[in-house]
Short mmCIF file of N, CA and C in Angstrom, two decimals:
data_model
loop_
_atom_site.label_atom_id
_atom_site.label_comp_id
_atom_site.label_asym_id
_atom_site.label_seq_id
_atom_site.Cartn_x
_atom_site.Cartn_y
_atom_site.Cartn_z
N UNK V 1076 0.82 -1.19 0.00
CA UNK V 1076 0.00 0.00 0.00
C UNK V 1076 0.87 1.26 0.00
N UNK V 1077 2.03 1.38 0.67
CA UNK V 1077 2.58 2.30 0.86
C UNK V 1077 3.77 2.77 -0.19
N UNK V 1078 3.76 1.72 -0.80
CA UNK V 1078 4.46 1.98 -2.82
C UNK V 1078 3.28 2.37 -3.60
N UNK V 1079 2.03 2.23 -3.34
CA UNK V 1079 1.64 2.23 -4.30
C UNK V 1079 1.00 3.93 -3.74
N UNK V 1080 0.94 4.39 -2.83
CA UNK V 1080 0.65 5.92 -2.13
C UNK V 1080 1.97 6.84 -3.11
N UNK V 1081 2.91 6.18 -2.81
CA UNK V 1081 4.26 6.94 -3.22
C UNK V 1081 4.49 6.94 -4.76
N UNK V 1082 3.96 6.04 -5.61
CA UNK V 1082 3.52 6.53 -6.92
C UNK V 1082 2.26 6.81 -7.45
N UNK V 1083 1.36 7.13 -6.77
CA UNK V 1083 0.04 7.87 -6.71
C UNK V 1083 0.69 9.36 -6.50
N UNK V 1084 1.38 10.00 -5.54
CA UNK V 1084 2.07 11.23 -5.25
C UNK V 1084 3.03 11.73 -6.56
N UNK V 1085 3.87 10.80 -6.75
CA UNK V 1085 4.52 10.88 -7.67
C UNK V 1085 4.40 11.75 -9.38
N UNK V 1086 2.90 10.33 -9.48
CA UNK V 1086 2.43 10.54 -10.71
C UNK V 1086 1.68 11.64 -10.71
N UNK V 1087 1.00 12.51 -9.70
CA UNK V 1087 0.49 13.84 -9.45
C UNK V 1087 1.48 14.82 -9.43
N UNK V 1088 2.55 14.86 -8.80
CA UNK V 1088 3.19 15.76 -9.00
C UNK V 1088 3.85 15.71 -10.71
N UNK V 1089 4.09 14.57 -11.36
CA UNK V 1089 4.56 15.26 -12.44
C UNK V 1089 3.80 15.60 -13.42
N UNK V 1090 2.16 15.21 -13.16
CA UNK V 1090 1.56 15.46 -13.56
C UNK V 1090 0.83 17.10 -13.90
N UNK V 1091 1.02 17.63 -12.38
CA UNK V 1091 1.28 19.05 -12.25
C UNK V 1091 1.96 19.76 -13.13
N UNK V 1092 3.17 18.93 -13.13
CA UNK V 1092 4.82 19.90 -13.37
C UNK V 1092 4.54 19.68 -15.34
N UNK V 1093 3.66 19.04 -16.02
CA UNK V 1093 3.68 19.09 -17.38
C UNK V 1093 2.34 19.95 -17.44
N UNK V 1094 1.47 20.24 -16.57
CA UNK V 1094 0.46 20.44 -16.94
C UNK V 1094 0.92 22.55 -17.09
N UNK V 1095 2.04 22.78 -15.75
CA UNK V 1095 2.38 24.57 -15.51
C UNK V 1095 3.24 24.53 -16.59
N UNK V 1096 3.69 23.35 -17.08
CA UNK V 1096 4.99 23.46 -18.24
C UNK V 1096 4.31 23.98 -19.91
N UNK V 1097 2.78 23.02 -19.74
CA UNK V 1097 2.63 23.07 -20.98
C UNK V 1097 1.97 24.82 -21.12
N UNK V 1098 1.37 25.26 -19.97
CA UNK V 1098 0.80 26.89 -19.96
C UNK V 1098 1.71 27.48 -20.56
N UNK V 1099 3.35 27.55 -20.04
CA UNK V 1099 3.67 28.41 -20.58
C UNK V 1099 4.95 28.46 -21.50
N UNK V 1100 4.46 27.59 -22.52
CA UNK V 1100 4.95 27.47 -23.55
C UNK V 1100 3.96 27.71 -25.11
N UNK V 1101 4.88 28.55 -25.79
CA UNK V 1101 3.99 29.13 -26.92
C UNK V 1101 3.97 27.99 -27.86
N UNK V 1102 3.55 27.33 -29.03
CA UNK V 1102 3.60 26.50 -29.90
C UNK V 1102 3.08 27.25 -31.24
N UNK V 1103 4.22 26.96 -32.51
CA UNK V 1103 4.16 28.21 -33.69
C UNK V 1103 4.60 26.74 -34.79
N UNK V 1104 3.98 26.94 -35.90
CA UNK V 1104 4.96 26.29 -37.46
C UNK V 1104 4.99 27.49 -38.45
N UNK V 1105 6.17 26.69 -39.04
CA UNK V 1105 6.96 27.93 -39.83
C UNK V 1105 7.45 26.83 -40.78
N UNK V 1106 7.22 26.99 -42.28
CA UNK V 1106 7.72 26.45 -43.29
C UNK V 1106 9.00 27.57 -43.72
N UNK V 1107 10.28 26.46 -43.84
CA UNK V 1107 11.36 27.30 -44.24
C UNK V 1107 12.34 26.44 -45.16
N UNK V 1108 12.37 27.12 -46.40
CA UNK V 1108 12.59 26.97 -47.42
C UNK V 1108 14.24 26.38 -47.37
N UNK V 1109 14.44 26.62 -46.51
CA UNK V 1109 17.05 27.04 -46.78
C UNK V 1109 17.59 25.86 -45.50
N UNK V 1110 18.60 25.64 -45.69
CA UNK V 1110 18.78 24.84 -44.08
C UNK V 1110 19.92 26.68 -43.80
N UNK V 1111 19.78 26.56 -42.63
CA UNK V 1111 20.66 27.69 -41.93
C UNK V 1111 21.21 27.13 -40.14
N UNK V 1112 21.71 28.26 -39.92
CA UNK V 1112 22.33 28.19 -38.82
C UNK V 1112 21.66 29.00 -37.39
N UNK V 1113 21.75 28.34 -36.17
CA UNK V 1113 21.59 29.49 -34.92
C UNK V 1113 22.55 28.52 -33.74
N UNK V 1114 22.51 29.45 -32.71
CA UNK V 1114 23.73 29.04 -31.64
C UNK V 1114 23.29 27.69 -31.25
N UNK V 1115 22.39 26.67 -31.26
CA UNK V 1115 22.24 25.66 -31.06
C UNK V 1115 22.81 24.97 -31.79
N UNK V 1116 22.83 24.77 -33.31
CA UNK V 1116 23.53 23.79 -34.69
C UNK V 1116 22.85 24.33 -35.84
N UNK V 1117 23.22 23.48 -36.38
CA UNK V 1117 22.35 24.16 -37.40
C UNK V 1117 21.12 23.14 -38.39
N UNK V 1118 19.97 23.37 -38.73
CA UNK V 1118 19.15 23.26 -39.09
C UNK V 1118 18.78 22.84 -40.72
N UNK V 1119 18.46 22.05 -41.01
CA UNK V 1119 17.85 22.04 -42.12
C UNK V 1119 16.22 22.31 -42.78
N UNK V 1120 15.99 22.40 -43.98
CA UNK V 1120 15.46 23.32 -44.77
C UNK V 1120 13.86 22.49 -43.86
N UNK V 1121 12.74 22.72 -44.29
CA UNK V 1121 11.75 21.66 -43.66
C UNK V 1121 10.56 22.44 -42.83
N UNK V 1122 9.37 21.96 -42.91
CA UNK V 1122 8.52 22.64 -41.43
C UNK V 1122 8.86 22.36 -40.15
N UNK V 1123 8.78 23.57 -39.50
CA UNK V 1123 9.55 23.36 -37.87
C UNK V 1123 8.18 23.76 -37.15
N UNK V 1124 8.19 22.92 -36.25
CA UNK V 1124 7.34 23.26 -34.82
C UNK V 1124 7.99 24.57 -34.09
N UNK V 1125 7.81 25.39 -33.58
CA UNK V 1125 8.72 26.06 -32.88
C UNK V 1125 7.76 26.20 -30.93
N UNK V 1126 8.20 26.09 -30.13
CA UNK V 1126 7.91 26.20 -28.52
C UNK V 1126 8.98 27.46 -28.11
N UNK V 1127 8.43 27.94 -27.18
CA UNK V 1127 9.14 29.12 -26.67
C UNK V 1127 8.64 28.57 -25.02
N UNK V 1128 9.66 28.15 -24.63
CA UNK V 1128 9.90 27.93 -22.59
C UNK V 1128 10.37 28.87 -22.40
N UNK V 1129 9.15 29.59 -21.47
CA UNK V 1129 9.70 31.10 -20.79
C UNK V 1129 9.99 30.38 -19.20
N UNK V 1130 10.95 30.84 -18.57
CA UNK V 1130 11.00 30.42 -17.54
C UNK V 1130 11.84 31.91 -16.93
N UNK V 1131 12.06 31.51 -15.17
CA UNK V 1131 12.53 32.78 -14.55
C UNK V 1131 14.03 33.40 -15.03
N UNK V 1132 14.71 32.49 -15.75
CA UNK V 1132 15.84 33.34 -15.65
C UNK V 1132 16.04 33.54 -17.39
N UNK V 1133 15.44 32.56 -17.95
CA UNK V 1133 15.76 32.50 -19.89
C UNK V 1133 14.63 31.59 -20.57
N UNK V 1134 14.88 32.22 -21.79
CA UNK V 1134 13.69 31.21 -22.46
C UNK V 1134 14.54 30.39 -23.30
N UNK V 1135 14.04 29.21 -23.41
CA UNK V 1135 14.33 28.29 -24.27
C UNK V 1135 13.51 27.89 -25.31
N UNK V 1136 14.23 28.60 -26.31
CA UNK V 1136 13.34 27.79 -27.54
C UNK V 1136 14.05 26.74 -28.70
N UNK V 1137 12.86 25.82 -28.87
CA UNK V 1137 12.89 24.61 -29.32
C UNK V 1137 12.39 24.55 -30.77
N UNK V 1138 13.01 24.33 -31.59
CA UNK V 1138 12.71 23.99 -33.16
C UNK V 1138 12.64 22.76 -33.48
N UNK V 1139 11.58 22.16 -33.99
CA UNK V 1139 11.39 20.74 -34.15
C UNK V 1139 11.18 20.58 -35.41
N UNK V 1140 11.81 20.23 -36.56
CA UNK V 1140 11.98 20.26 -37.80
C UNK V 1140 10.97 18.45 -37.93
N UNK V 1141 9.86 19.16 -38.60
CA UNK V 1141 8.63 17.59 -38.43
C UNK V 1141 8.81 17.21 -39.68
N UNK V 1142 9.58 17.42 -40.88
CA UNK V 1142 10.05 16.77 -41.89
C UNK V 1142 10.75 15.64 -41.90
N UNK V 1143 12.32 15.86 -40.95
CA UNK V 1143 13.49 14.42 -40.49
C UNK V 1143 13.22 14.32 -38.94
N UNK V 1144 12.36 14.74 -38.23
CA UNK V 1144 11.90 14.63 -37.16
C UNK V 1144 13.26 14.95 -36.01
N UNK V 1145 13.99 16.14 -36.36
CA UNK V 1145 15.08 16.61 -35.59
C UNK V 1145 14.77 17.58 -34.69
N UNK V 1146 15.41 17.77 -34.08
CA UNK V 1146 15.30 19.13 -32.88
C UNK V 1146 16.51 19.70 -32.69
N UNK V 1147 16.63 21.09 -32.84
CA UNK V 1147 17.68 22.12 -32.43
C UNK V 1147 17.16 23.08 -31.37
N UNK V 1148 17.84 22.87 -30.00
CA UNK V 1148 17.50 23.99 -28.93
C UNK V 1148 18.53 25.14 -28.77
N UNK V 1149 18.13 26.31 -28.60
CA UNK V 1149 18.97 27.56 -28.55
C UNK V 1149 17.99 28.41 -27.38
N UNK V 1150 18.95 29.41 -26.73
CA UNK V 1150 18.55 30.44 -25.91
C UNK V 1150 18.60 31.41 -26.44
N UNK V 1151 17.42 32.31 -26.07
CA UNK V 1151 17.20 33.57 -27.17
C UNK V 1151 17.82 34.89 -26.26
N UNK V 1152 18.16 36.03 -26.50
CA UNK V 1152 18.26 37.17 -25.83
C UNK V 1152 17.01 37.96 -25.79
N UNK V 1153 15.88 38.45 -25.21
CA UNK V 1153 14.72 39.10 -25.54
C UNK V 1153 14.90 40.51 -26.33
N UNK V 1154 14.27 41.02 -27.08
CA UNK V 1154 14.07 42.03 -27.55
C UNK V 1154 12.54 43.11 -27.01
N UNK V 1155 12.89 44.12 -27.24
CA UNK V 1155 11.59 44.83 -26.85
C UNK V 1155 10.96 45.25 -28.07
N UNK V 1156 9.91 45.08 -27.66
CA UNK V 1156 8.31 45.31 -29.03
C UNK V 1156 9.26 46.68 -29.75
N UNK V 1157 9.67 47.18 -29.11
CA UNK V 1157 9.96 48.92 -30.17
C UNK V 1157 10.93 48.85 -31.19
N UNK V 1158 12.12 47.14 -30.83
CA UNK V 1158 13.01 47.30 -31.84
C UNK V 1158 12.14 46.62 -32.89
N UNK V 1159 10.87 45.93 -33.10
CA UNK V 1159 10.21 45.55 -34.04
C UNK V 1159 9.27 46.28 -35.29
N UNK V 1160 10.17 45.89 -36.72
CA UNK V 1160 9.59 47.13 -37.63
C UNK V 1160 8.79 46.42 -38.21
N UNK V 1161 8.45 45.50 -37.94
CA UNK V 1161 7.14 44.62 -38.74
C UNK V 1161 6.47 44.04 -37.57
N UNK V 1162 5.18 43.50 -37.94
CA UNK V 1162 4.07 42.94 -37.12
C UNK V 1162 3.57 41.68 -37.41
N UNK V 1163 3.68 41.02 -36.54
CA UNK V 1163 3.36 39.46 -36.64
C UNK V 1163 4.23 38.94 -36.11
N UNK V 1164 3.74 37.37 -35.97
CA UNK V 1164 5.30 36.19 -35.35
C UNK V 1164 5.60 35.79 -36.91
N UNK V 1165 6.93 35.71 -36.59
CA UNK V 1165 8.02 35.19 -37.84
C UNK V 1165 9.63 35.14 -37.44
N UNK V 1166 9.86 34.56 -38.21
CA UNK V 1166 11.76 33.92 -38.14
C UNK V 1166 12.33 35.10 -38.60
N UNK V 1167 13.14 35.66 -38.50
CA UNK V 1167 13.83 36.56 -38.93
C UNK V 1167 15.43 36.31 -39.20
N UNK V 1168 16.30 35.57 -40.55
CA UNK V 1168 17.19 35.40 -40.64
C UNK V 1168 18.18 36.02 -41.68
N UNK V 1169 19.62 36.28 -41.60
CA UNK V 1169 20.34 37.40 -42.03
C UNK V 1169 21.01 35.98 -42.96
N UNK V 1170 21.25 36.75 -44.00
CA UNK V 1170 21.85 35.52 -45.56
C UNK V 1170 22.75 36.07 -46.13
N UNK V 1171 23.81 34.97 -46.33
CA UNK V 1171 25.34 36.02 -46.70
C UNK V 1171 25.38 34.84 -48.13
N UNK V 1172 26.41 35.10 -48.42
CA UNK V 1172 27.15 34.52 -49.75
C UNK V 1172 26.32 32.95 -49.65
N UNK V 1173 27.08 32.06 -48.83
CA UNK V 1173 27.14 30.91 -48.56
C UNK V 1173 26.31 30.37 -47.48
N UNK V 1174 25.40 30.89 -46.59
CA UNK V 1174 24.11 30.38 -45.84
C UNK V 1174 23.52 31.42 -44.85
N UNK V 1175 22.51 30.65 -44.66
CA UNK V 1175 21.23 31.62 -43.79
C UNK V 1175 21.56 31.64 -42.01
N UNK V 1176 21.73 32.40 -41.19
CA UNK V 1176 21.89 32.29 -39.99
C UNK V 1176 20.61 32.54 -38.98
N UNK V 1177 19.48 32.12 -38.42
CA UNK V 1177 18.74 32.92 -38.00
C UNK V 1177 18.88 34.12 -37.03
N UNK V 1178 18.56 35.17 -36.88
CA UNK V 1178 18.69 35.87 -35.83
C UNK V 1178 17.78 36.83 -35.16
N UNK V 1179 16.48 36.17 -35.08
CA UNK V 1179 15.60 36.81 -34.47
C UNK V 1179 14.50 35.92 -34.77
N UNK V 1180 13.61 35.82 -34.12
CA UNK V 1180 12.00 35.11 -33.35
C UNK V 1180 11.18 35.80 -32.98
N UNK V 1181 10.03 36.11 -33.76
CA UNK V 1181 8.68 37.31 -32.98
C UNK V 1181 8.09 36.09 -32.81
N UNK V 1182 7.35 36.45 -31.64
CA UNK V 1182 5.70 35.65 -31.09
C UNK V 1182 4.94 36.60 -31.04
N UNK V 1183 3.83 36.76 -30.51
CA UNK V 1183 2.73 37.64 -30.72
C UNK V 1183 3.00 39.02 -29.35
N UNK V 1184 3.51 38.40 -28.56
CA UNK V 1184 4.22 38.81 -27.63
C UNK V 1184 5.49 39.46 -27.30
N UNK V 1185 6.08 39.13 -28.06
CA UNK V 1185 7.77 39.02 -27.31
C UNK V 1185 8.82 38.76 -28.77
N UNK V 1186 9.71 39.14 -28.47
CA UNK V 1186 11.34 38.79 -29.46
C UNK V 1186 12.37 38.37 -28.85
N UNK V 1187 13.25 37.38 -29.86
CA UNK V 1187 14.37 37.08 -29.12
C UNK V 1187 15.03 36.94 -30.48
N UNK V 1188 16.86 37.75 -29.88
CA UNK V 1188 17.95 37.80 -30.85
C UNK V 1188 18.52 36.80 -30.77
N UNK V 1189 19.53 36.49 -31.51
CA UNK V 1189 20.25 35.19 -31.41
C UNK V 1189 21.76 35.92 -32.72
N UNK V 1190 22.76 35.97 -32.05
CA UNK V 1190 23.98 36.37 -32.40
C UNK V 1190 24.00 35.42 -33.68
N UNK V 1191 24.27 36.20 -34.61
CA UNK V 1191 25.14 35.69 -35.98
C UNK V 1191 26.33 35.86 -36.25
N UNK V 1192 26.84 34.80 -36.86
CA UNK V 1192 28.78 35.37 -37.25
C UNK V 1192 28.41 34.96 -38.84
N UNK V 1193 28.11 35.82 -39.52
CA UNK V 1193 28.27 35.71 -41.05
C UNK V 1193 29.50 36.45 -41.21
N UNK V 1194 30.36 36.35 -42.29
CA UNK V 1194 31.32 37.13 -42.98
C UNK V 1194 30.97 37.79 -43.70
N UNK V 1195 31.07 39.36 -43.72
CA UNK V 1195 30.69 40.28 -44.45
C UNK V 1195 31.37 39.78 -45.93
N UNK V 1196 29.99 40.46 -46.75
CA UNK V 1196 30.44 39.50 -48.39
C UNK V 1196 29.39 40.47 -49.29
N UNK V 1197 29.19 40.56 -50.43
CA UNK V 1197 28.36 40.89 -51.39
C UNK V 1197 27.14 40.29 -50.94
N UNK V 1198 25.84 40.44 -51.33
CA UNK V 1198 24.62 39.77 -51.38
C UNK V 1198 24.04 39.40 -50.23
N UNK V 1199 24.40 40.19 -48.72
CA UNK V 1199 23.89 39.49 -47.46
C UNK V 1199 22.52 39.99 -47.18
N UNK V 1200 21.52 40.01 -47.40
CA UNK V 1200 20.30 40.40 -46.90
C UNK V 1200 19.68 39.88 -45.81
N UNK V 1201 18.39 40.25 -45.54
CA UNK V 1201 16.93 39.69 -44.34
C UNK V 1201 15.94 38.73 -45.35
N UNK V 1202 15.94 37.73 -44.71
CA UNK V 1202 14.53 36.77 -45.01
C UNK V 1202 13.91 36.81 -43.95
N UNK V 1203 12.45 37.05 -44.08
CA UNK V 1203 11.30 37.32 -43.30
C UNK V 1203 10.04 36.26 -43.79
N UNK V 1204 10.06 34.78 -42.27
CA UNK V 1204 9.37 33.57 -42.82
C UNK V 1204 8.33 33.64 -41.93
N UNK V 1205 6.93 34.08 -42.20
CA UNK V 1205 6.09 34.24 -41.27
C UNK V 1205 5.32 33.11 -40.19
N UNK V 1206 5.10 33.10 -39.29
CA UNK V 1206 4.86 31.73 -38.61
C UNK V 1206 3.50 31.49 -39.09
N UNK V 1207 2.28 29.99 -39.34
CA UNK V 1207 1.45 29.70 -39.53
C UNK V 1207 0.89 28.99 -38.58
N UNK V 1208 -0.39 29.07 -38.15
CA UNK V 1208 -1.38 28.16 -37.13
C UNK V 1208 -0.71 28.33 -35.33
N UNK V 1209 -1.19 29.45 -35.25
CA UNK V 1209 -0.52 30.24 -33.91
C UNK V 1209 -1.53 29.88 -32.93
N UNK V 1210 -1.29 28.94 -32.18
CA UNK V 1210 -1.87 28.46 -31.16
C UNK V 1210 -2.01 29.14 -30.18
N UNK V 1211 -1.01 29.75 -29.35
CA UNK V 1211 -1.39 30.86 -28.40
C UNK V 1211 0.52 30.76 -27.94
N UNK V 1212 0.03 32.04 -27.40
CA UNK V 1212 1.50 33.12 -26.28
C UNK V 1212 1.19 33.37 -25.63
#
């Protein structure tokens, strides 16, 4: 009786701990055309799930590429709504000669930067990949 109390407790508490986990996490897809890079690894071309774990000290967000069924995790730096010159959630990645780096994440809410090291070169522009079927932030 007293094993079976202690995974009755158990299974409630982690039951809890997925249920405050899943609140506050955003869930976004984003079809993206390029494989590129961010401080986690780098990514190939494919539809990605994207989750944003806000937690007390950093958010973690999670790219789940549901094409080869991979995952790349990276920590974002937040941005404030004012450095944002467009409206909506979308990927925001900087493209040099030879590949795409991402460096920025809108949610409906919130931004996060993510450092690029491209080599300055001819032809580096912004691709702007808008997110689809926005579940909530």
């Amino acid at each position: 009786m007293k094993t079976f109390v202690n995974r009755f407790f158990l299974f409630t508490a982690a039951a809890m701990f997925v249920a405050v986990a899943a609140q506050a996490q955003t869930s976004m897809t984003a079809n993206v055309p390029f494989g590129f890079s961010l401080p986690g690894g780098n990514a190939a071309a494919g539809k990605y799930s994207i989750q944003v774990n806000r937690g007390a000290a950093s958010t973690l967000v999670v790219l789940r590429n549901l094409d080869n069924r991979t995952i790349v995790m990276t920590l974002g730096q937040p941005l404030s709504p004012a450095d944002s010159n467009e409206s909506g959630p979308r990927l925001v990645f900087r493209c040099g000669d030879a590949h795409c780096a991402l460096s920025e994440i809108w949610t409906l809410n919130a931004g996060y930067m993510y450092p690029t090291h491209l080599k300055p070169g001819t032809g580096e522009h912004v691709t702007v990949i808008p997110f689809k079927n926005v579940n909530a932030d």
